[in-house]
Tab-separated table of C-alpha atoms in Angstrom:
chain	number	residue	atom	x	y	z
M	1	UNK	CA	128.017	46.478	83.457
M	2	UNK	CA	124.882	46.069	85.532
M	3	UNK	CA	121.475	46.445	83.830
M	4	UNK	CA	119.443	49.533	84.490
M	5	UNK	CA	116.945	47.575	86.767
M	6	UNK	CA	119.908	46.276	88.790
M	7	UNK	CA	121.254	49.814	89.321
M	8	UNK	CA	117.810	51.099	90.285
M	9	UNK	CA	117.521	48.269	92.824
M	10	UNK	CA	120.888	49.146	94.326
M	11	UNK	CA	120.104	52.772	94.541
M	12	UNK	CA	116.743	52.214	96.131
M	13	UNK	CA	118.401	50.242	98.941
M	14	UNK	CA	121.029	52.966	99.332
M	15	UNK	CA	118.712	55.933	99.509
M	16	UNK	CA	115.575	54.463	101.004
M	17	UNK	CA	117.459	52.756	103.841
M	18	UNK	CA	116.406	49.333	102.750
M	19	UNK	CA	118.697	46.281	102.499
M	20	UNK	CA	118.289	42.568	101.805
M	21	UNK	CA	118.739	42.051	105.612
M	22	UNK	CA	115.350	43.776	106.177
M	23	UNK	CA	113.687	41.085	104.060
M	24	UNK	CA	112.190	37.890	105.443
M	25	UNK	CA	111.277	34.976	103.233
M	26	UNK	CA	107.608	34.002	103.454
M	27	UNK	CA	106.424	30.487	104.116
M	28	UNK	CA	105.661	28.515	100.974
M	29	UNK	CA	102.055	27.307	101.364
M	30	UNK	CA	102.364	24.955	98.409
M	31	UNK	CA	105.362	22.953	99.735
M	32	UNK	CA	103.449	19.987	101.202
M	33	UNK	CA	101.052	19.851	98.193
M	34	UNK	CA	103.981	19.885	95.775
M	35	UNK	CA	105.739	17.123	97.661
M	36	UNK	CA	103.000	14.716	98.602
M	37	UNK	CA	99.967	15.123	96.364
M	38	UNK	CA	99.147	11.686	94.812
M	39	UNK	CA	98.649	13.211	91.346
M	40	UNK	CA	102.149	14.599	91.324
M	41	UNK	CA	104.007	11.305	91.647
M	42	UNK	CA	105.684	10.211	88.434
M	43	UNK	CA	104.852	6.501	88.878
M	44	UNK	CA	101.084	7.343	88.812
M	45	UNK	CA	101.195	8.478	85.224
M	46	UNK	CA	99.807	6.045	82.517
M	47	UNK	CA	102.199	4.316	80.143
M	48	UNK	CA	104.279	7.092	78.672
M	49	UNK	CA	103.802	7.592	74.918
M	50	UNK	CA	106.855	8.554	72.872
M	51	UNK	CA	105.744	12.073	71.911
M	52	UNK	CA	104.200	14.781	74.020
M	53	UNK	CA	101.409	15.414	71.511
M	54	UNK	CA	99.953	11.993	72.359
M	55	UNK	CA	99.980	12.437	76.178
M	56	UNK	CA	96.468	13.871	76.416
M	57	UNK	CA	94.496	12.056	79.103
M	58	UNK	CA	91.035	12.203	80.670
M	59	UNK	CA	90.988	13.731	84.164
M	60	UNK	CA	91.403	10.847	86.492
M	61	UNK	CA	90.821	10.713	90.348
M	62	UNK	CA	94.405	11.468	91.315
M	63	UNK	CA	94.749	14.445	89.031
M	64	UNK	CA	91.409	15.791	90.159
M	65	UNK	CA	92.421	15.393	93.763
M	66	UNK	CA	95.635	17.376	93.084
M	67	UNK	CA	93.548	20.182	91.531
M	68	UNK	CA	91.065	20.246	94.444
M	69	UNK	CA	93.980	20.437	96.942
M	70	UNK	CA	95.610	23.443	95.306
M	71	UNK	CA	92.278	25.188	94.908
M	72	UNK	CA	91.694	24.823	98.590
M	73	UNK	CA	95.073	26.396	99.241
M	74	UNK	CA	94.251	29.282	96.900
M	75	UNK	CA	90.738	29.723	98.318
M	76	UNK	CA	89.212	29.005	94.878
M	77	UNK	CA	85.666	27.730	95.204
M	78	UNK	CA	85.319	26.324	91.620
M	79	UNK	CA	85.101	22.649	91.161
M	80	UNK	CA	86.964	21.497	88.037
M	81	UNK	CA	85.517	18.806	85.824
M	82	UNK	CA	87.190	16.815	83.042
M	83	UNK	CA	86.409	17.339	79.356
M	84	UNK	CA	84.872	14.124	78.005
M	85	UNK	CA	85.350	14.708	74.220
M	86	UNK	CA	89.062	15.193	73.737
M	87	UNK	CA	89.245	14.593	69.925
M	88	UNK	CA	89.009	18.306	69.024
M	89	UNK	CA	91.844	19.108	71.394
M	90	UNK	CA	93.990	16.174	70.238
M	91	UNK	CA	93.668	17.539	66.676
M	92	UNK	CA	94.781	20.986	67.781
M	93	UNK	CA	97.658	19.662	69.804
M	94	UNK	CA	98.804	17.617	66.801
M	95	UNK	CA	98.755	20.697	64.548
M	96	UNK	CA	100.686	22.701	67.132
M	97	UNK	CA	103.204	19.911	67.425
M	98	UNK	CA	103.755	20.138	63.652
M	99	UNK	CA	104.371	23.843	63.853
M	100	UNK	CA	107.066	23.553	66.537
M	101	UNK	CA	110.771	22.963	65.633
M	102	UNK	CA	112.454	19.754	66.428
M	103	UNK	CA	114.380	21.147	69.389
M	104	UNK	CA	111.194	22.394	71.084
M	105	UNK	CA	109.374	19.088	70.566
M	106	UNK	CA	112.318	17.170	71.922
M	107	UNK	CA	112.315	19.365	75.051
M	108	UNK	CA	108.551	18.825	75.458
M	109	UNK	CA	108.992	15.082	74.945
M	110	UNK	CA	111.501	15.125	77.826
M	111	UNK	CA	109.544	17.251	80.232
M	112	UNK	CA	105.742	17.277	79.466
M	113	UNK	CA	104.234	13.941	80.325
M	114	UNK	CA	100.582	14.758	80.629
M	115	UNK	CA	97.911	17.254	79.450
M	116	UNK	CA	94.455	17.452	81.055
M	117	UNK	CA	91.639	19.552	79.612
M	118	UNK	CA	89.064	20.659	82.120
M	119	UNK	CA	86.304	23.188	82.778
M	120	UNK	CA	86.131	25.538	85.708
M	121	UNK	CA	89.872	25.533	86.417
M	122	UNK	CA	89.948	29.054	87.883
M	123	UNK	CA	92.614	30.171	85.389
M	124	UNK	CA	93.730	29.281	81.892
M	125	UNK	CA	96.399	26.823	82.919
M	126	UNK	CA	98.098	25.195	85.883
M	127	UNK	CA	101.359	23.223	86.150
M	128	UNK	CA	102.116	20.307	88.382
M	129	UNK	CA	105.690	19.129	88.824
M	130	UNK	CA	106.139	15.291	88.971
M	131	UNK	CA	108.618	13.609	91.231
M	132	UNK	CA	110.439	10.339	91.403
M	133	UNK	CA	110.503	8.145	94.454
M	134	UNK	CA	113.258	10.216	95.979
M	135	UNK	CA	111.292	13.468	95.573
M	136	UNK	CA	113.372	14.779	92.738
M	137	UNK	CA	111.502	16.879	90.166
M	138	UNK	CA	111.784	15.123	86.788
M	139	UNK	CA	108.885	16.168	84.622
M	140	UNK	CA	105.542	17.978	84.670
M	141	UNK	CA	101.827	17.855	83.762
M	142	UNK	CA	99.535	20.711	82.775
M	143	UNK	CA	95.870	21.428	83.250
M	144	UNK	CA	94.186	23.612	80.685
M	145	UNK	CA	90.781	25.247	80.886
M	146	UNK	CA	89.037	24.314	77.635
M	147	UNK	CA	86.325	26.922	77.989
M	148	UNK	CA	88.802	29.787	78.180
M	149	UNK	CA	90.828	28.460	75.243
M	150	UNK	CA	87.854	28.007	72.854
M	151	UNK	CA	88.532	31.443	71.323
M	152	UNK	CA	91.144	33.010	69.043
M	153	UNK	CA	94.570	33.733	70.448
M	154	UNK	CA	94.275	37.511	70.437
M	155	UNK	CA	90.828	37.239	72.100
M	156	UNK	CA	92.070	34.852	74.748
M	157	UNK	CA	95.255	36.921	75.842
M	158	UNK	CA	93.167	40.142	75.641
M	159	UNK	CA	90.530	38.642	77.879
M	160	UNK	CA	93.166	37.493	80.303
M	161	UNK	CA	94.758	40.971	80.427
M	162	UNK	CA	91.354	42.621	81.130
M	163	UNK	CA	90.784	40.463	84.244
M	164	UNK	CA	93.161	43.078	85.849
M	165	UNK	CA	91.546	46.287	84.628
M	166	UNK	CA	88.225	47.960	85.426
M	167	UNK	CA	85.903	48.194	82.424
M	168	UNK	CA	86.089	51.631	80.768
M	169	UNK	CA	83.643	53.005	78.092
M	170	UNK	CA	86.445	55.111	76.542
M	171	UNK	CA	89.705	53.288	76.932
M	172	UNK	CA	90.592	49.697	76.101
M	173	UNK	CA	93.617	47.448	75.578
M	174	UNK	CA	94.100	44.501	73.274
M	175	UNK	CA	97.052	42.160	72.671
M	176	UNK	CA	97.951	40.608	69.346
M	177	UNK	CA	99.692	37.256	69.160
M	178	UNK	CA	99.100	36.807	65.437
M	179	UNK	CA	97.277	38.677	62.723
M	180	UNK	CA	94.846	35.763	62.001
M	181	UNK	CA	93.624	35.418	65.628
M	182	UNK	CA	93.730	31.648	65.224
M	183	UNK	CA	92.466	29.196	67.906
M	184	UNK	CA	95.788	27.460	67.961
M	185	UNK	CA	97.766	30.585	68.855
M	186	UNK	CA	95.981	30.674	72.227
M	187	UNK	CA	96.640	26.986	72.916
M	188	UNK	CA	100.231	27.243	71.720
M	189	UNK	CA	101.077	30.202	73.897
M	190	UNK	CA	99.582	28.818	77.093
M	191	UNK	CA	101.297	25.404	76.503
M	192	UNK	CA	104.594	27.290	76.095
M	193	UNK	CA	103.902	29.269	79.336
M	194	UNK	CA	103.222	26.132	81.334
M	195	UNK	CA	106.146	24.336	79.794
M	196	UNK	CA	108.234	27.273	80.992
M	197	UNK	CA	107.189	26.520	84.540
M	198	UNK	CA	108.344	22.939	84.170
M	199	UNK	CA	111.606	23.986	82.588
M	200	UNK	CA	112.319	26.351	85.508
M	201	UNK	CA	111.916	23.746	88.271
M	202	UNK	CA	113.245	20.574	86.529
M	203	UNK	CA	116.307	22.291	85.095
M	204	UNK	CA	116.929	24.039	88.393
M	205	UNK	CA	116.641	27.674	87.238
M	206	UNK	CA	114.271	28.474	90.079
M	207	UNK	CA	113.747	27.190	93.662
M	208	UNK	CA	111.705	23.995	93.908
M	209	UNK	CA	107.965	24.230	94.880
M	210	UNK	CA	108.684	21.862	97.761
M	211	UNK	CA	110.980	24.189	99.588
M	212	UNK	CA	109.429	25.528	102.834
M	213	UNK	CA	110.828	29.045	101.928
M	214	UNK	CA	111.620	29.721	98.311
M	215	UNK	CA	114.737	31.985	98.169
M	216	UNK	CA	115.075	33.419	94.629
M	217	UNK	CA	118.275	35.273	95.628
M	218	UNK	CA	120.276	32.146	94.993
M	219	UNK	CA	119.258	32.022	91.358
M	220	UNK	CA	121.094	34.182	88.791
M	221	UNK	CA	118.179	34.678	86.368
M	222	UNK	CA	116.180	36.477	89.054
M	223	UNK	CA	119.092	38.628	90.367
M	224	UNK	CA	117.982	42.115	91.197
M	225	UNK	CA	114.375	41.341	90.151
M	226	UNK	CA	112.953	38.955	92.742
M	227	UNK	CA	113.953	38.061	96.318
M	228	UNK	CA	111.032	35.725	96.970
M	229	UNK	CA	108.226	34.473	94.738
M	230	UNK	CA	106.137	37.597	95.475
M	231	UNK	CA	108.572	40.321	96.569
M	232	UNK	CA	110.576	42.396	94.018
M	233	UNK	CA	112.945	45.202	95.043
M	234	UNK	CA	111.443	47.104	92.129
M	235	UNK	CA	108.604	47.881	94.590
M	236	UNK	CA	110.863	50.003	96.739
M	237	UNK	CA	111.986	52.217	93.815
M	238	UNK	CA	110.193	52.865	90.539
M	239	UNK	CA	107.458	50.228	90.564
M	240	UNK	CA	105.481	50.515	93.873
M	241	UNK	CA	102.318	49.361	92.062
M	242	UNK	CA	103.683	45.932	91.227
M	243	UNK	CA	102.105	44.076	94.273
M	244	UNK	CA	98.673	45.196	93.148
M	245	UNK	CA	98.927	43.481	89.718
M	246	UNK	CA	96.539	40.527	90.070
M	247	UNK	CA	94.869	38.679	87.282
M	248	UNK	CA	91.589	36.690	87.036
M	249	UNK	CA	89.815	39.176	89.350
M	250	UNK	CA	86.008	39.013	89.301
M	251	UNK	CA	85.715	42.708	90.054
M	252	UNK	CA	88.944	44.530	89.109
M	253	UNK	CA	89.360	48.110	90.220
M	254	UNK	CA	92.501	49.287	88.455
M	255	UNK	CA	91.618	51.971	85.828
M	256	UNK	CA	93.159	51.400	82.382
M	257	UNK	CA	93.910	55.131	82.100
M	258	UNK	CA	96.081	56.655	83.330
M	259	UNK	CA	97.172	53.859	85.729
M	260	UNK	CA	97.154	50.926	83.285
M	261	UNK	CA	98.924	52.743	80.524
M	262	UNK	CA	101.581	53.909	82.947
M	263	UNK	CA	102.193	50.354	84.083
M	264	UNK	CA	102.993	49.180	80.493
M	265	UNK	CA	105.471	52.022	80.093
M	266	UNK	CA	107.268	50.873	83.253
M	267	UNK	CA	107.726	47.374	81.972
M	268	UNK	CA	110.213	48.648	79.396
M	269	UNK	CA	112.805	49.169	82.216
M	270	UNK	CA	112.394	45.671	83.654
M	271	UNK	CA	112.824	42.002	82.976
M	272	UNK	CA	109.080	41.627	82.923
M	273	UNK	CA	108.202	40.840	79.275
M	274	UNK	CA	104.460	41.305	79.911
M	275	UNK	CA	102.153	42.642	82.641
M	276	UNK	CA	101.352	39.019	83.629
M	277	UNK	CA	105.092	38.470	84.066
M	278	UNK	CA	105.082	41.054	86.838
M	279	UNK	CA	102.662	39.096	89.082
M	280	UNK	CA	105.317	36.773	90.604
M	281	UNK	CA	108.793	35.346	90.041
M	282	UNK	CA	107.562	32.079	88.528
M	283	UNK	CA	105.446	33.836	85.900
M	284	UNK	CA	108.361	36.129	85.043
M	285	UNK	CA	110.279	33.096	83.892
M	286	UNK	CA	107.321	31.294	82.241
M	287	UNK	CA	106.230	34.366	80.278
M	288	UNK	CA	109.771	34.967	79.186
M	289	UNK	CA	110.000	31.334	77.888
M	290	UNK	CA	106.688	31.577	76.088
M	291	UNK	CA	107.477	34.927	74.467
M	292	UNK	CA	110.983	33.702	73.418
M	293	UNK	CA	109.581	30.777	71.548
M	294	UNK	CA	106.535	32.700	70.228
M	295	UNK	CA	108.502	35.695	68.926
M	296	UNK	CA	111.984	34.475	68.192
M	297	UNK	CA	111.421	30.857	67.313
M	298	UNK	CA	108.000	30.813	65.713
M	299	UNK	CA	108.463	34.403	64.274
M	300	UNK	CA	105.193	35.745	65.564
M	301	UNK	CA	104.456	38.864	67.689
M	302	UNK	CA	103.501	40.089	71.098
M	303	UNK	CA	101.895	43.466	70.681
M	304	UNK	CA	99.963	45.489	73.256
M	305	UNK	CA	97.681	48.064	71.725
M	306	UNK	CA	96.062	50.924	73.626
M	307	UNK	CA	92.760	52.121	72.198
M	308	UNK	CA	90.790	55.326	72.708
M	309	UNK	CA	88.124	57.049	70.589
M	310	UNK	CA	88.985	55.038	67.483
M	311	UNK	CA	92.761	55.652	67.749
M	312	UNK	CA	95.320	52.988	68.469
M	313	UNK	CA	98.767	53.218	69.987
M	314	UNK	CA	101.299	50.343	70.281
M	315	UNK	CA	102.614	50.708	73.811
M	316	UNK	CA	104.554	47.384	74.061
M	317	UNK	CA	106.102	45.330	71.217
M	318	UNK	CA	108.005	42.077	71.555
M	319	UNK	CA	109.633	42.923	74.941
M	320	UNK	CA	111.650	39.730	74.879
M	321	UNK	CA	113.811	41.375	72.138
M	322	UNK	CA	114.586	44.354	74.352
M	323	UNK	CA	117.480	44.733	76.847
M	324	UNK	CA	115.262	43.426	79.690
M	325	UNK	CA	114.892	40.171	77.875
M	326	UNK	CA	118.597	39.647	77.107
M	327	UNK	CA	119.382	37.354	80.089
M	328	UNK	CA	116.427	35.084	79.219
M	329	UNK	CA	117.221	35.069	75.493
M	330	UNK	CA	120.766	33.948	76.149
M	331	UNK	CA	119.488	31.187	78.548
M	332	UNK	CA	116.864	29.816	76.182
M	333	UNK	CA	119.180	29.986	73.143
M	334	UNK	CA	121.709	27.828	75.054
M	335	UNK	CA	118.870	25.470	76.241
M	336	UNK	CA	117.668	24.734	72.770
M	337	UNK	CA	121.205	24.348	71.431
M	338	UNK	CA	121.761	21.564	73.989
M	339	UNK	CA	118.463	19.887	73.119
M	340	UNK	CA	119.434	19.323	69.469
């Protein structure tokens, strides 16, 4: 039987006069960057160490060039700089590595070949897919903004969430990743998110970043949810607000109440396991991967709490465990079983 979102999508096409034929794939502005950037060539990586926890490198000229190129595409004016003292971050990565199960560490050893801590990234993290001499995606690197991650996990993810909402003196929202609000929970979650991006491309679950037009209709884990990276048929039915969900805004205008609270309620009927997952197709997959590991493997939580006048209401709790997360749960369970 089709899921509720799939039925809604079908009915929206039927009654609103829309069809997939009306849809045109947009040009992929990252295609050339993903294919030719010097910092994304596998043979440019230093001698590969056996475990991913030891692959933390200073920001070199090629990796900086790759960052500057993508920032230019995105219209980001910030100029990233590398973090000089990496000892603190190496210690935190080592502790996270110890907390991960063997299957997850094996997957990261296979796919994650470099971590670069920077300042002024423009977001918390960024993934680059590395290619062999034939252009085949074989692994990935991640850039992480050390300034944004120098807080507890609950604080970090709450701060990220509030880059979408207008500040309000009465209403607020917070997210809880773990009761202790540890520093490592922030770093762990964003590493899992970025690793999810690498998994999606290298394992072939999503269209490659080098494709001139990325057609998500060919990929079963996005069926009924995304046609392109930025267009979801949900927009033509019950979720017309989805295109306006944008994070890391300097001056957000979306009110938390009633608009924001309503958005969280709508997530329950979708494959979006978080509000951030609703921003684009790639983040739908990455957030699902991160939440699967965080909640079901590491036995932690993803809880969205709405606050007003001293009262709290949990409006979203571990969405990966709900029906909308079923397809991703089955995929990742199988993925880790094959890794052992």
